[in-house]
Short mmCIF file of C-alpha atoms and ligand atoms in Angstrom, two decimals:
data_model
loop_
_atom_site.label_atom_id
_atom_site.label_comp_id
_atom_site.label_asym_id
_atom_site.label_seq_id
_atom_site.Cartn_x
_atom_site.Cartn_y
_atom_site.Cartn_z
CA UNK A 236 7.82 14.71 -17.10
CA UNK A 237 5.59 12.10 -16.17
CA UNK A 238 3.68 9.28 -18.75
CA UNK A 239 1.51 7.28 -17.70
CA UNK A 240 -0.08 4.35 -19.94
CA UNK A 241 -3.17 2.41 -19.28
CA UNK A 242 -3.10 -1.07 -21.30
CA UNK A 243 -4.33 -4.65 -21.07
CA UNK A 244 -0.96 -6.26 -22.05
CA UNK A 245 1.55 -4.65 -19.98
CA UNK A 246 4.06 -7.15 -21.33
CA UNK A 247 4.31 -5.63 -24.45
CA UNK A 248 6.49 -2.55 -22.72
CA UNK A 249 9.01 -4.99 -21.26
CA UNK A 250 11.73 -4.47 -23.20
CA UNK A 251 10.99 -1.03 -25.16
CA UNK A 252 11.66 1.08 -22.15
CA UNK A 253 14.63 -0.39 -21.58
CA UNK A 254 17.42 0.45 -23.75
CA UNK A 255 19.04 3.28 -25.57
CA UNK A 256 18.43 7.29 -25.10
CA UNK A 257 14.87 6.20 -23.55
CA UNK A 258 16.17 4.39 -20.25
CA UNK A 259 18.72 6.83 -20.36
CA UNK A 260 16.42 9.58 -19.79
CA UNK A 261 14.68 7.50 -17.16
CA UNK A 262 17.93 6.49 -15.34
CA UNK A 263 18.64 10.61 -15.41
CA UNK A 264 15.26 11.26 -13.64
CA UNK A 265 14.49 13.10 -17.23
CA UNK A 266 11.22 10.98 -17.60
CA UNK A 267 9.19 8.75 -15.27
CA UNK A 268 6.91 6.10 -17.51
CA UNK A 269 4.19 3.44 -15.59
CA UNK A 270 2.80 1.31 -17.46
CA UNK A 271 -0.82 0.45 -15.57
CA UNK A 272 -2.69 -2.61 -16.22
CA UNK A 273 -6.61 -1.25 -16.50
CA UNK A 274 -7.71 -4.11 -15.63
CA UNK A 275 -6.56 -4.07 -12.15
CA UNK A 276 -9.11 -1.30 -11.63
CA UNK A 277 -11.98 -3.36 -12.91
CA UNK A 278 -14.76 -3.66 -10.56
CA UNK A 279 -16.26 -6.87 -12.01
CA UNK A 280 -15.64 -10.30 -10.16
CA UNK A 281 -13.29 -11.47 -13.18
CA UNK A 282 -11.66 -8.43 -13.50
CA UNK A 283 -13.80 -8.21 -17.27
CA UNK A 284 -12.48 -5.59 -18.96
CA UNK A 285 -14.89 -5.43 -22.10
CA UNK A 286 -18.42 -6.39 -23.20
CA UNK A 287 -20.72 -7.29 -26.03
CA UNK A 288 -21.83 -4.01 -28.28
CA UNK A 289 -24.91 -2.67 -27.73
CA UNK A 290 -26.85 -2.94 -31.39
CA UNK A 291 -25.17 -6.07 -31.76
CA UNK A 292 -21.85 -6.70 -34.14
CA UNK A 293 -18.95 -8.36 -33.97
CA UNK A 294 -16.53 -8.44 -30.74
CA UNK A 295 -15.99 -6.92 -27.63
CA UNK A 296 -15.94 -3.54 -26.72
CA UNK A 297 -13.77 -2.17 -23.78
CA UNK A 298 -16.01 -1.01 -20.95
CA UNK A 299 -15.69 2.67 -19.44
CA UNK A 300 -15.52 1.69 -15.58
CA UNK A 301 -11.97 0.53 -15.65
CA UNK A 302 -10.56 3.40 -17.91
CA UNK A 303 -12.85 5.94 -15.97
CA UNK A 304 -11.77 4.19 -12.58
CA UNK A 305 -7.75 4.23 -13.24
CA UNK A 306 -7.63 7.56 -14.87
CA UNK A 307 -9.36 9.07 -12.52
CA UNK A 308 -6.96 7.67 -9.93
CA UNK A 309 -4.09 9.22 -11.86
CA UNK A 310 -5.22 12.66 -13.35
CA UNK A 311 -3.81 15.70 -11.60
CA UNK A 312 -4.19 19.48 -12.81
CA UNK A 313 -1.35 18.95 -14.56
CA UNK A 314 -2.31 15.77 -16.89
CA UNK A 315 -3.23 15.68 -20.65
CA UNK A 316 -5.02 12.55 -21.15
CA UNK A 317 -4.82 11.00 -24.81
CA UNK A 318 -6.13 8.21 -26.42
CA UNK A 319 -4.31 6.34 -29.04
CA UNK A 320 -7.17 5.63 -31.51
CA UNK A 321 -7.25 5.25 -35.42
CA UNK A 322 -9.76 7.99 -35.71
CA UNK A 323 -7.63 10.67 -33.68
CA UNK A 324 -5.89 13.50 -35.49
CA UNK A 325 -2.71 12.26 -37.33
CA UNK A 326 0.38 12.25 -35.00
CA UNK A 327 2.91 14.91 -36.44
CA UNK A 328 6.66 16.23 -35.33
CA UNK A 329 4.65 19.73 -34.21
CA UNK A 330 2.18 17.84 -31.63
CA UNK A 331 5.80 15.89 -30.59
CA UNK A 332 7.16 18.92 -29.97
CA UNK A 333 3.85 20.58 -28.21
CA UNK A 334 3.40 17.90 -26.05
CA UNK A 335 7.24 17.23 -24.94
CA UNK A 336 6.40 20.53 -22.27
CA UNK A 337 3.66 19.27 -20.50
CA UNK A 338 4.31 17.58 -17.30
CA UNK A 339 1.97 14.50 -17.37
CA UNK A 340 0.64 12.42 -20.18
CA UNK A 341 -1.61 10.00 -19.80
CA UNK A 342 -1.95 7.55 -23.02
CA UNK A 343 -5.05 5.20 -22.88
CA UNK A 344 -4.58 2.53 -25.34
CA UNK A 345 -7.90 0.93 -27.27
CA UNK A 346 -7.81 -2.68 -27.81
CA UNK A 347 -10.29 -6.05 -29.52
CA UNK A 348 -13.03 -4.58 -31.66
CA UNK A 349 -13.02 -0.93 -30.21
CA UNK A 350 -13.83 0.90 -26.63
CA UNK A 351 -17.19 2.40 -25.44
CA UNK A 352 -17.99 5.81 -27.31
CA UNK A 353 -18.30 7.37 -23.74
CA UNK A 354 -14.39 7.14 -23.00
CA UNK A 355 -13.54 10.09 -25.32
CA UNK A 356 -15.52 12.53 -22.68
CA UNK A 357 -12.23 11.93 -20.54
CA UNK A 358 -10.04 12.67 -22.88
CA UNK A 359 -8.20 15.84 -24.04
CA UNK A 360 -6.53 14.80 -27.16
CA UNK A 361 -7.09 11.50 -29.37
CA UNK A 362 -4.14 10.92 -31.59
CA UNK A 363 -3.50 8.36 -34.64
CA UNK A 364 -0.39 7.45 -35.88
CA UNK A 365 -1.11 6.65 -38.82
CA UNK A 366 -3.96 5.44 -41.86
CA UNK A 367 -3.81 1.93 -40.72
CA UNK A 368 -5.08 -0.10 -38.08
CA UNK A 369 -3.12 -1.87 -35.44
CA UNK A 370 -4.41 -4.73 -33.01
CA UNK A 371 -4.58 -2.02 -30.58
CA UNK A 372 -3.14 1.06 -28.79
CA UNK A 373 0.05 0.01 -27.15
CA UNK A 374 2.61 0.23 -30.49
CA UNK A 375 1.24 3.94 -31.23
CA UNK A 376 1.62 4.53 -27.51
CA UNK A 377 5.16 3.52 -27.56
CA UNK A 378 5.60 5.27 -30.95
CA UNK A 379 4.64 8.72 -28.95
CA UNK A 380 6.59 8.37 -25.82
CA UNK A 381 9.59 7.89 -27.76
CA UNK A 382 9.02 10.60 -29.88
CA UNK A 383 8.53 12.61 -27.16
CA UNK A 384 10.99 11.75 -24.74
CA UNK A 385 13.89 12.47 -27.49
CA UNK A 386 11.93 16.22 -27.36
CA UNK A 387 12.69 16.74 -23.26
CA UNK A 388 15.53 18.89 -22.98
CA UNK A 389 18.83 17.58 -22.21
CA UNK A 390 18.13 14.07 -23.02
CA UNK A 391 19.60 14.28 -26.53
CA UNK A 392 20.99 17.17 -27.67
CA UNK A 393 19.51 20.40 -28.80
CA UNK A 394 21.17 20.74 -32.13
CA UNK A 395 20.79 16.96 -32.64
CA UNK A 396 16.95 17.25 -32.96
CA UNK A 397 16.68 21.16 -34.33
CA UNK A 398 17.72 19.54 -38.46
CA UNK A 399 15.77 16.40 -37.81
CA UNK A 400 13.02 15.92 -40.71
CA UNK A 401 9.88 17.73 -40.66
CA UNK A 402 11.15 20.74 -38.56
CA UNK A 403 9.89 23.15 -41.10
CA UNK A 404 8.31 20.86 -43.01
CA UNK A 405 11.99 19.58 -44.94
CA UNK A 406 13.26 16.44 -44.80
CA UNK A 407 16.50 16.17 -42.76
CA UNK A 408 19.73 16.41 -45.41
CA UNK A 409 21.94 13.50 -46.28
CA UNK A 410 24.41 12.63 -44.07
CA UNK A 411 28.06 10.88 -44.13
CA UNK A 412 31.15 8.99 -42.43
CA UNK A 413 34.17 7.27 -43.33
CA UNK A 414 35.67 6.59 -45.54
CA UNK A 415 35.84 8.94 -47.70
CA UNK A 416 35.43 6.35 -50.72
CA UNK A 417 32.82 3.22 -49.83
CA UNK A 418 32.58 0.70 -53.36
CA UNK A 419 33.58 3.63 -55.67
CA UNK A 420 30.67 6.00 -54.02
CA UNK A 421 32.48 9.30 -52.76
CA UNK A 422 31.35 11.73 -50.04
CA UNK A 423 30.44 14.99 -51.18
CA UNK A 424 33.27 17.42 -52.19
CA UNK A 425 31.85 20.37 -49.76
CA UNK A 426 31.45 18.49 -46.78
CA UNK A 427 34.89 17.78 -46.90
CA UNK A 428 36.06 21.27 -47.51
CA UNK A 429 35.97 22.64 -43.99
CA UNK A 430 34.16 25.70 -44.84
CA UNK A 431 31.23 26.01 -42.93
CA UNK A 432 29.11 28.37 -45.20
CA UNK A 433 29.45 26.48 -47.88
CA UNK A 434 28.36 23.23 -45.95
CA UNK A 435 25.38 24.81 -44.25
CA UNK A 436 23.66 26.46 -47.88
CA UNK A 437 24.64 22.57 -49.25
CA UNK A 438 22.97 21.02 -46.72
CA UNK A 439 19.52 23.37 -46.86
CA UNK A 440 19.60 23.32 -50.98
CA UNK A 441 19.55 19.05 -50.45
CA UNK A 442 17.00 19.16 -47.81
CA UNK A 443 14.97 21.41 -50.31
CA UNK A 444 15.88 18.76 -53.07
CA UNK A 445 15.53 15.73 -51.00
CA UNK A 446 11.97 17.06 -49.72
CA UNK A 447 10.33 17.83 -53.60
CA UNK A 448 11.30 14.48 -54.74
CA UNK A 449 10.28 11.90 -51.42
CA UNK A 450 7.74 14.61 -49.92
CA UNK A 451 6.12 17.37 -52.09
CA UNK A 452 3.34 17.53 -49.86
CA UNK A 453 5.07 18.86 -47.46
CA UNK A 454 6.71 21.74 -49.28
CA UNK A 455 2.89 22.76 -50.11
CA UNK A 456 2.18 23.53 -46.70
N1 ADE B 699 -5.01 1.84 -32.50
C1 ADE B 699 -5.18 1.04 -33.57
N2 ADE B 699 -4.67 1.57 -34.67
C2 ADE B 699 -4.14 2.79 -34.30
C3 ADE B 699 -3.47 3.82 -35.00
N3 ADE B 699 -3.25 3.76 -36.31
N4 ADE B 699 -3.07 4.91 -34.30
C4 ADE B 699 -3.32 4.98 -32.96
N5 ADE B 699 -3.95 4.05 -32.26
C5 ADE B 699 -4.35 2.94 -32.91
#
């Protein structure tokens, strides 16, 4: 899999790419990720990225020539092209898992007040992560590619990711290491007893329990 992501502040992915199961993946050829600075693309004699609104209002607004101009120069048959945007659809484990099979993502991040209405036409998918708004795209972008990249097979494994929380709409069950005893607070007897039944219908009936009490919303669906 390829990601590509199309920012103003490259900076901001120096160090996020570069530790744990994520540069693991990319040191196993599992995942390629370029960050590309848009602005590099800009046709304008200062390399001007945004503009004044048209209507009037407050801010600047990114321009479409530099997106239009550097995803253009990256798109294959192959790409999905999102943008990271507060009014996309909300970011879920089920689009993680959709989108962990594709071959080449492109993220465009927004930034300042907003981007030019005309950028969505290039766009396949526009994707929040959340009801809140961030200075701009890059954090949700680097939200998703992580996400993601966990989903790529063999880069954690398989049985690692099939109990994590919100496969099947349940929160993952609790979980435990030594010792045994920590400040008077004991493991569970059944996870201790070896039989494997036992520990698997435990595990489901706390996921169940732990779901209707943090997330009951998501036992209605
Ligand atoms: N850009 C700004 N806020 C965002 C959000 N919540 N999700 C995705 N992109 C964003």
């Amino acid at each position: 899999m390829k990601i590509d992501i199309l920012t103003i502040f490259p900076e901001m992915f120096d160090h996020v790419f570069s530790s744990s199961i994520i540069s693991r993946a990319i040191k196993e050829n599992k995942v390629v990720i370029n960050i590309h600075n848009f602005r590099d693309f800009s046709t304008d004699p200062h390399h001007k990225v945004d503009d004044t609104p048209y209507g009037g209002g407050n801010g600047m607004v990114l321009t479409c020539q530099p997106i239009f101009d550097c995803v253009e120069h990256l798109k294959t048959e192959e790409s999905i092209v999102i943008l990271l945007t507060p009014d996309g659809i909300p970011y879920k484990q089920k689009i993680a898992y959709e989108l962990s099979s594709k071959k080449h993502i492109i993220l465009i991040c927004g930034h300042y007040e907003g981007f030019d209405e005309r950028i969505r036409t290039i766009c396949d998918l526009e994707l929040s992560i959340g009801d809140y708004i961030l200075t701009g795209g890059e954090l949700a972008s680097m939200v998703i590619t992580d996400s993601i990249v966990r989903l790529i097979p063999g880069v954690i494994e398989t049985s690692s990711h099939q109990n994590d929380s919100f496969n099947n709409n349940l929160l993952d069950y609790p979980t435990y290491t030594k010792p045994r005893n920590f400040r008077g607070m004991e493991v569970p007897e059944v996870l201790l007893s070896g039989d494997h039944k036992k520990i698997e219908e435990y595990r489901k009936i706390e996921s169940i329990k732990k779901t209707k009490e943090k997330r009951p919303d998501l036992l209605e669906k």
